[in-house]
PDB file of N, CA and C in Angstrom:
ATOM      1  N   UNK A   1      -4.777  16.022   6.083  1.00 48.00           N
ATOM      2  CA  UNK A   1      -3.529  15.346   5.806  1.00 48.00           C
ATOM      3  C   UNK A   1      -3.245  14.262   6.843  1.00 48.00           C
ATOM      4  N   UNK A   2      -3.542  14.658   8.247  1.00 48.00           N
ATOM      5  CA  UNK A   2      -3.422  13.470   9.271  1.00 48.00           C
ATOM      6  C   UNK A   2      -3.844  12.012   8.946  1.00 48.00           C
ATOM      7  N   UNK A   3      -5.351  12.331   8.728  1.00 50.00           N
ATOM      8  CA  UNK A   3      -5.733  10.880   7.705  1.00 50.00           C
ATOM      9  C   UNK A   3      -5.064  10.079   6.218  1.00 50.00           C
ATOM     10  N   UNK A   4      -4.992  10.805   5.863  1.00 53.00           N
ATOM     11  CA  UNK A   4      -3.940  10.320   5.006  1.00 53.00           C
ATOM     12  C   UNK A   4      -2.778   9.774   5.190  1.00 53.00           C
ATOM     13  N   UNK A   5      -2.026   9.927   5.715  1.00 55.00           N
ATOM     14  CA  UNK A   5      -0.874   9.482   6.438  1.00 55.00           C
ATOM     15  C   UNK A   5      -1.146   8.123   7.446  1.00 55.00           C
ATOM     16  N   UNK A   6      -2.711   8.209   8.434  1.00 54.00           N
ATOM     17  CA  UNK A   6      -2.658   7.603   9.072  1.00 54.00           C
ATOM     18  C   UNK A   6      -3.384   6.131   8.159  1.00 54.00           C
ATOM     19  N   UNK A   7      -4.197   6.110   6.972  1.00 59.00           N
ATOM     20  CA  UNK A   7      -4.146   5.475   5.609  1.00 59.00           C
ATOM     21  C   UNK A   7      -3.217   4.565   5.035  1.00 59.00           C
ATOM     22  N   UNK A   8      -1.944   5.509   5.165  1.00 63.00           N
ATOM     23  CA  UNK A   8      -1.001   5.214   4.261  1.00 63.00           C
ATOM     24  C   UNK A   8      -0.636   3.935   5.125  1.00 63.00           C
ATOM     25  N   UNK A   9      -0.528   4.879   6.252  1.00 59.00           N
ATOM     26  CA  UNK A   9       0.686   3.775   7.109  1.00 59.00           C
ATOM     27  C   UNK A   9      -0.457   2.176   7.481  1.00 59.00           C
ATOM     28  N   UNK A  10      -1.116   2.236   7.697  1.00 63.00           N
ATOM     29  CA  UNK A  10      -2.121   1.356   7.836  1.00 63.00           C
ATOM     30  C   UNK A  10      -2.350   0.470   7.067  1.00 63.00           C
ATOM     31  N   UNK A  11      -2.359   0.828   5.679  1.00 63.00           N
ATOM     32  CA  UNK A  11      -2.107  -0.163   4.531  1.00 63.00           C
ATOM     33  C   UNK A  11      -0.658  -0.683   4.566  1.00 63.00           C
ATOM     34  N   UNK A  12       0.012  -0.213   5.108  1.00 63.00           N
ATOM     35  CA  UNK A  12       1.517  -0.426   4.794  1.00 63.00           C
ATOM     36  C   UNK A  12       1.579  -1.690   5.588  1.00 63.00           C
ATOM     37  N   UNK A  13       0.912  -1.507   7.160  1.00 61.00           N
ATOM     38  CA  UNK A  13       1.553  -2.292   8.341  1.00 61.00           C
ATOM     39  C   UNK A  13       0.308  -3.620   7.946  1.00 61.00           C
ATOM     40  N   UNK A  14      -0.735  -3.254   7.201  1.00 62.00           N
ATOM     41  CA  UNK A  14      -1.335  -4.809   7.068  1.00 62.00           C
ATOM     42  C   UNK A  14      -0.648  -5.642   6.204  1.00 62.00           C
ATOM     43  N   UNK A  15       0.212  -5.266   4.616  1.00 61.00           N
ATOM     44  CA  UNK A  15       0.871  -5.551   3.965  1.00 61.00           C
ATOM     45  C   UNK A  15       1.466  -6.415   4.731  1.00 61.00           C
ATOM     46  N   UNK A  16       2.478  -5.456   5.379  1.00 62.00           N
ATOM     47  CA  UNK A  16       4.088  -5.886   5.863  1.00 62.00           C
ATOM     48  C   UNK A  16       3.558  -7.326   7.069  1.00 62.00           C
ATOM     49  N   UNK A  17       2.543  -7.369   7.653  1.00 62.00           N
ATOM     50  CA  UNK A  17       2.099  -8.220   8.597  1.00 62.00           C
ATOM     51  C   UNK A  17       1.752  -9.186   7.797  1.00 62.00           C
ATOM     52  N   UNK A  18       1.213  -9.613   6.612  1.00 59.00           N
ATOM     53  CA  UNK A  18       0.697 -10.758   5.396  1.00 59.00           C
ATOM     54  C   UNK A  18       1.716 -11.048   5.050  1.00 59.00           C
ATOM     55  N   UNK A  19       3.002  -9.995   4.457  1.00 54.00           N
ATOM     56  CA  UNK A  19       4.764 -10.535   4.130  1.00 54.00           C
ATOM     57  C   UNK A  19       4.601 -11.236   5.194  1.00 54.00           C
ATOM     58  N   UNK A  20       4.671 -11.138   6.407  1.00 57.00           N
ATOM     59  CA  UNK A  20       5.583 -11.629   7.582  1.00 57.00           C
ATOM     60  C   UNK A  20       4.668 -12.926   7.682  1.00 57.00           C
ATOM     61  N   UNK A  21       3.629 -13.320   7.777  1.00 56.00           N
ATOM     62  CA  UNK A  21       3.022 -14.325   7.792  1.00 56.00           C
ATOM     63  C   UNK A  21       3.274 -15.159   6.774  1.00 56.00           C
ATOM     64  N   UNK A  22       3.421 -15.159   5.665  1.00 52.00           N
ATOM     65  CA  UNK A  22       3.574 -15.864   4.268  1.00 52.00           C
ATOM     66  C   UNK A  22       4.906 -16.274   4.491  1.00 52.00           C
ATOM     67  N   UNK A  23       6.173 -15.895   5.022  1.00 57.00           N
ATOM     68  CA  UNK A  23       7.449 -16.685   4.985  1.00 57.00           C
ATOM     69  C   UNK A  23       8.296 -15.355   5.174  1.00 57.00           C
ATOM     70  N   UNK A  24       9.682 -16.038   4.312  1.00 59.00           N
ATOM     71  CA  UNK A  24      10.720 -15.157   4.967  1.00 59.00           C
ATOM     72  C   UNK A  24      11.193 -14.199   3.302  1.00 59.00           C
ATOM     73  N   UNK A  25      10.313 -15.076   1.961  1.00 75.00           N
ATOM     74  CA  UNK A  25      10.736 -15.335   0.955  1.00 75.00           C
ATOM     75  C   UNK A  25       9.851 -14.169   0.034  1.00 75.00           C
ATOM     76  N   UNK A  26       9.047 -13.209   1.022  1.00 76.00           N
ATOM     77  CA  UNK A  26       8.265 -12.332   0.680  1.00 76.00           C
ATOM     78  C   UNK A  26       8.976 -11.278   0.525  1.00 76.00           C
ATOM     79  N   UNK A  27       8.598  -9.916  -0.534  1.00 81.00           N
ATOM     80  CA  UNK A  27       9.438  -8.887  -0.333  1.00 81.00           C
ATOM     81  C   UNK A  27       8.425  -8.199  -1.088  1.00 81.00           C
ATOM     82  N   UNK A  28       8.398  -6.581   0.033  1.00 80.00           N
ATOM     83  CA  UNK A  28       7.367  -5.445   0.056  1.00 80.00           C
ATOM     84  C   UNK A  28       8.378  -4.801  -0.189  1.00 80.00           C
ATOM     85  N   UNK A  29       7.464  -3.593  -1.195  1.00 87.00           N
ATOM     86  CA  UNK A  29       8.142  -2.283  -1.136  1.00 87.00           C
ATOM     87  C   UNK A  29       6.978  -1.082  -1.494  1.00 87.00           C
ATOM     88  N   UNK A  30       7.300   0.019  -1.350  1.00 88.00           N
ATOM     89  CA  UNK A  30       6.431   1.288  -0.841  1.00 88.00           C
ATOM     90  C   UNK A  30       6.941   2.317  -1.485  1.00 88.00           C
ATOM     91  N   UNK A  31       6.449   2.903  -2.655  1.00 90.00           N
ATOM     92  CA  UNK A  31       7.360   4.156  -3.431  1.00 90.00           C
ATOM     93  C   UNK A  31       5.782   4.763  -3.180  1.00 90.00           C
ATOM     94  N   UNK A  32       6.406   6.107  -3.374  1.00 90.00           N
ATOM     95  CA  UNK A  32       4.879   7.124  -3.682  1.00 90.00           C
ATOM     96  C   UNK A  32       5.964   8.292  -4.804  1.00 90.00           C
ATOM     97  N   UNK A  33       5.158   9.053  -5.474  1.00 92.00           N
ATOM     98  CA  UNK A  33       5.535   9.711  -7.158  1.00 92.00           C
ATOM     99  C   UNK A  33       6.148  11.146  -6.540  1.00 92.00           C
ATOM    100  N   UNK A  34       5.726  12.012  -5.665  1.00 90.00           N
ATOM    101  CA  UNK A  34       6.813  12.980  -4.944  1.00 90.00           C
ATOM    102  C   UNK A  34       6.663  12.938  -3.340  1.00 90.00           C
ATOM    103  N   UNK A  35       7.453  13.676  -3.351  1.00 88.00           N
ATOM    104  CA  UNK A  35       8.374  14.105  -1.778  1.00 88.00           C
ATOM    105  C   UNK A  35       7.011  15.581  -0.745  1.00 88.00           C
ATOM    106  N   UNK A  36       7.119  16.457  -2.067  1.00 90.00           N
ATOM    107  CA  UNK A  36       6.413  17.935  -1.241  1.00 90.00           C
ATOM    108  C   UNK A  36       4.891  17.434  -2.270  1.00 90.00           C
ATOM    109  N   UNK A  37       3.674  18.039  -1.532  1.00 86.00           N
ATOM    110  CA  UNK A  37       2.730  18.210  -2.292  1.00 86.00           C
ATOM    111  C   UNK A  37       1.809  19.144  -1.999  1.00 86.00           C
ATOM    112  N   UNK A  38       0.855  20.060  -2.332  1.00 88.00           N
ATOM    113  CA  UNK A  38       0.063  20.805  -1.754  1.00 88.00           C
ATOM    114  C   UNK A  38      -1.301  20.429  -1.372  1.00 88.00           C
ATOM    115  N   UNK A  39      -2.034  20.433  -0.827  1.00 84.00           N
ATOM    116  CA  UNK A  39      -3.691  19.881  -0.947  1.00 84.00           C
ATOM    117  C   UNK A  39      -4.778  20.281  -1.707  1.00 84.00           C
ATOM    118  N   UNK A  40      -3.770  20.404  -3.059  1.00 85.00           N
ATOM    119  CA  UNK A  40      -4.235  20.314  -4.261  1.00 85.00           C
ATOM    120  C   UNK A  40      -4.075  19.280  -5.335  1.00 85.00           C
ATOM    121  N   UNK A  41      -2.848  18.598  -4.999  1.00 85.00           N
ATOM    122  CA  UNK A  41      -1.845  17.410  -5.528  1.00 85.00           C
ATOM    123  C   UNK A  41      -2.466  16.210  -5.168  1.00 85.00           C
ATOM    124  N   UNK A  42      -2.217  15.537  -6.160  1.00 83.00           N
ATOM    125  CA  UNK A  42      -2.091  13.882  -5.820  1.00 83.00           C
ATOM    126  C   UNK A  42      -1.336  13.450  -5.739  1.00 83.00           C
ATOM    127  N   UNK A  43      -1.306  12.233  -4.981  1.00 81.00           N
ATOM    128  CA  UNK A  43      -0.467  11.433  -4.452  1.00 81.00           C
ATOM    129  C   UNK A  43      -0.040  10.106  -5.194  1.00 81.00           C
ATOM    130  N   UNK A  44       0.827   9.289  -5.805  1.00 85.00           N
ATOM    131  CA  UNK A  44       0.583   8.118  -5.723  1.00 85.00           C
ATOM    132  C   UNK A  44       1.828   7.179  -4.947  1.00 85.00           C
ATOM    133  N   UNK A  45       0.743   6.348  -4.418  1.00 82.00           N
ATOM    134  CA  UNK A  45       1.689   5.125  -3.419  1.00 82.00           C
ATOM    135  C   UNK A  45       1.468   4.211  -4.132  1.00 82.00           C
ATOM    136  N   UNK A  46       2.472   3.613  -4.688  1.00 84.00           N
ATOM    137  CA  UNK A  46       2.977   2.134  -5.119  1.00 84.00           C
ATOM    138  C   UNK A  46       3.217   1.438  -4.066  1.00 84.00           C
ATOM    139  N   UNK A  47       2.261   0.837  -3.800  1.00 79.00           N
ATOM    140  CA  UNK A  47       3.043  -0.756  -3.283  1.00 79.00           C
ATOM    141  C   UNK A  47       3.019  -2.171  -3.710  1.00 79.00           C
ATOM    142  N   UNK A  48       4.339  -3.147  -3.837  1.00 82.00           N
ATOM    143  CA  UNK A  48       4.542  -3.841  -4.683  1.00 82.00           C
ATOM    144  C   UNK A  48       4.754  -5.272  -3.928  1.00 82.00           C
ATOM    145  N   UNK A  49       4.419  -6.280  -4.367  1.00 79.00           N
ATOM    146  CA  UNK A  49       4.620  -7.401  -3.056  1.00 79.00           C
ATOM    147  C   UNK A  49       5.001  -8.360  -4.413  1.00 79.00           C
ATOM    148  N   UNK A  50       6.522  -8.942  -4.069  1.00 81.00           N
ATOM    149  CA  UNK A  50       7.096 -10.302  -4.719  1.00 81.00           C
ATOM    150  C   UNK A  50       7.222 -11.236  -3.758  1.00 81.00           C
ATOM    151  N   UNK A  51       7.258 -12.572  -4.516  1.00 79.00           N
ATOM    152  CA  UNK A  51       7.456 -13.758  -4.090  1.00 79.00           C
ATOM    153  C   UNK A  51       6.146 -14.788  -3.429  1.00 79.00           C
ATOM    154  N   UNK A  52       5.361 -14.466  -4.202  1.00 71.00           N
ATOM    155  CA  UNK A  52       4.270 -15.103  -3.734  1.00 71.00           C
ATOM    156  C   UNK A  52       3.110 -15.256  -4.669  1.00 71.00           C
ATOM    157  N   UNK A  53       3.193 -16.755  -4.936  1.00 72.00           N
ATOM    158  CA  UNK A  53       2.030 -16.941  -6.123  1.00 72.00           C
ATOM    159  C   UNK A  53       0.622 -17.473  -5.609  1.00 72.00           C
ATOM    160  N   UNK A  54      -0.162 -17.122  -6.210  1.00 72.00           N
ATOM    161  CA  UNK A  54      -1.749 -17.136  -6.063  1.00 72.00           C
ATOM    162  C   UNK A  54      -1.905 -17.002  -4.768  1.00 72.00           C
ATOM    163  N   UNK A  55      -1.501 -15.915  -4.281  1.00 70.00           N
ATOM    164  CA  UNK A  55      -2.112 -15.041  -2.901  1.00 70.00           C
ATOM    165  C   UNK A  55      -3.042 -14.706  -2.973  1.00 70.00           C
ATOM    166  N   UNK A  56      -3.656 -14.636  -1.664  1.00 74.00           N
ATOM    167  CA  UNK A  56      -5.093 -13.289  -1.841  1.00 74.00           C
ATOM    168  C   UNK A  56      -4.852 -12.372  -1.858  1.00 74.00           C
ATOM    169  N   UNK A  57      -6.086 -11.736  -2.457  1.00 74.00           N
ATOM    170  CA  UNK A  57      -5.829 -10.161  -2.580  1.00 74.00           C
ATOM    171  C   UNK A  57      -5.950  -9.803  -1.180  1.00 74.00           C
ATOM    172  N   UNK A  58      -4.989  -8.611  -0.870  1.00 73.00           N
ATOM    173  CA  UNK A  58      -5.340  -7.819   0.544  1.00 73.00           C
ATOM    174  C   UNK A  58      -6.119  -7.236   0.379  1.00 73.00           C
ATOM    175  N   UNK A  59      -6.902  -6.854   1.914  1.00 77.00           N
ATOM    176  CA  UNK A  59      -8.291  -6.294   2.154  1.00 77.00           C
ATOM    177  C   UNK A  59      -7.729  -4.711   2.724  1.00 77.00           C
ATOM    178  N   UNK A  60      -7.770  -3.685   2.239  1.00 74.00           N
ATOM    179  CA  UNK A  60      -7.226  -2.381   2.561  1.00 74.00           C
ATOM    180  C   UNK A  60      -8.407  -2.230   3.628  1.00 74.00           C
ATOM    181  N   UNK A  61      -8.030  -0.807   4.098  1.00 81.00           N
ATOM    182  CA  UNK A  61      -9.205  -0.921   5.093  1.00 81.00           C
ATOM    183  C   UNK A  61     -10.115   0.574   4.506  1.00 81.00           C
ATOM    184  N   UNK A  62     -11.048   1.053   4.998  1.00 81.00           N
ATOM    185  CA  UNK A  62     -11.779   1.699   4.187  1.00 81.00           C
ATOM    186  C   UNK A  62     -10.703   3.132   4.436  1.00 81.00           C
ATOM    187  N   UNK A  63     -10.310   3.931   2.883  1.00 76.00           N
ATOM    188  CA  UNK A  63      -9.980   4.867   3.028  1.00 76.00           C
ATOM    189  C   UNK A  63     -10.553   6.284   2.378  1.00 76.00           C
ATOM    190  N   UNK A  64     -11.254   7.106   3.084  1.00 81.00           N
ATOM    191  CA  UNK A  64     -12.214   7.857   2.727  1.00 81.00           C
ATOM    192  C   UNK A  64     -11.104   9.145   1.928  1.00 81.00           C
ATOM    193  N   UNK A  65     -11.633   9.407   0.700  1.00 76.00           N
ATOM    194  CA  UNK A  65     -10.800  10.638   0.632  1.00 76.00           C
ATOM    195  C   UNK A  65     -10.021   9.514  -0.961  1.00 76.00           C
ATOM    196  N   UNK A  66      -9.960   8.422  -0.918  1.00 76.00           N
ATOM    197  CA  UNK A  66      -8.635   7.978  -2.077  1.00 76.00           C
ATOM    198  C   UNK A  66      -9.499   7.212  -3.022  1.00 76.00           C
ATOM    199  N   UNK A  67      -8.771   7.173  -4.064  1.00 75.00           N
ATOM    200  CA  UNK A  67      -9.399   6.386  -5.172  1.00 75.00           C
ATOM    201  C   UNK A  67      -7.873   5.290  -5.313  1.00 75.00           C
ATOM    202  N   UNK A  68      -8.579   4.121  -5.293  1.00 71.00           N
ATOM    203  CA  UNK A  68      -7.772   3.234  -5.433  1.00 71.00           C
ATOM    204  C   UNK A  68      -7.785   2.866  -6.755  1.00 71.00           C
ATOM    205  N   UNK A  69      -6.961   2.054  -7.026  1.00 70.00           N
ATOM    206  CA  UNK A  69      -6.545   0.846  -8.476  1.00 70.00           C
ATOM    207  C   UNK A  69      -5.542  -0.234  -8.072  1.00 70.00           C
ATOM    208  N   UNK A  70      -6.202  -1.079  -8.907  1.00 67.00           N
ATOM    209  CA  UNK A  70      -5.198  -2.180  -8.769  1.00 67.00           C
ATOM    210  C   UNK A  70      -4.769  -3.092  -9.754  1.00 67.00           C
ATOM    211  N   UNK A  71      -3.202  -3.200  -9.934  1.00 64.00           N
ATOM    212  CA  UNK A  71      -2.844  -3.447 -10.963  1.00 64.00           C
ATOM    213  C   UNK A  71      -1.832  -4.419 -10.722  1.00 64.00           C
ATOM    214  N   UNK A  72      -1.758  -5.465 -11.285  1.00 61.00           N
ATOM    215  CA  UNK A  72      -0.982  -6.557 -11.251  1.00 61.00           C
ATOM    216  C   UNK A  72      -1.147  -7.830 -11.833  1.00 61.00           C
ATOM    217  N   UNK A  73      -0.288  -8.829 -11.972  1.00 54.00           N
ATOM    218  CA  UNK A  73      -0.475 -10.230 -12.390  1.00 54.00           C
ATOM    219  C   UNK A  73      -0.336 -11.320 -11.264  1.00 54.00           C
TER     220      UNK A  73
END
């Protein structure tokens, strides 16, 4: 679970560092689908980035253990 968390937050703070570089006009947000889970459960983290057209895609960093997707316009 430590890794995971330390994952989460990691993707979060490269995000939030690309908002902060791109302007003031950027806006992140971070939902995940529950609160308690067992280490049997999945997880999902939404994260959502407005205000910014034909960005690059962010480069996550390798997270062992997750299956990603990516979905957007």
């Amino acid at each position: 679970m430590r890794f995971l968390g330390t994952g989460i937050l990691g993707g979060v703070f490269l995000l939030s560092s690309l908002a902060i570089a791109w302007g003031n006009d950027i806006s992140l947000s971070a939902t995940v689908d529950k609160t308690e889970l067992t280490l049997e459960d999945s997880l999902r983290l939404s994260l959502t980035i407005e205000g910014v057209q034909n960005a690059p895609r962010p480069e996550l960093p390798p997270l062992p253990h997750f299956r990603t997707a990516s979905v957007g316009t």
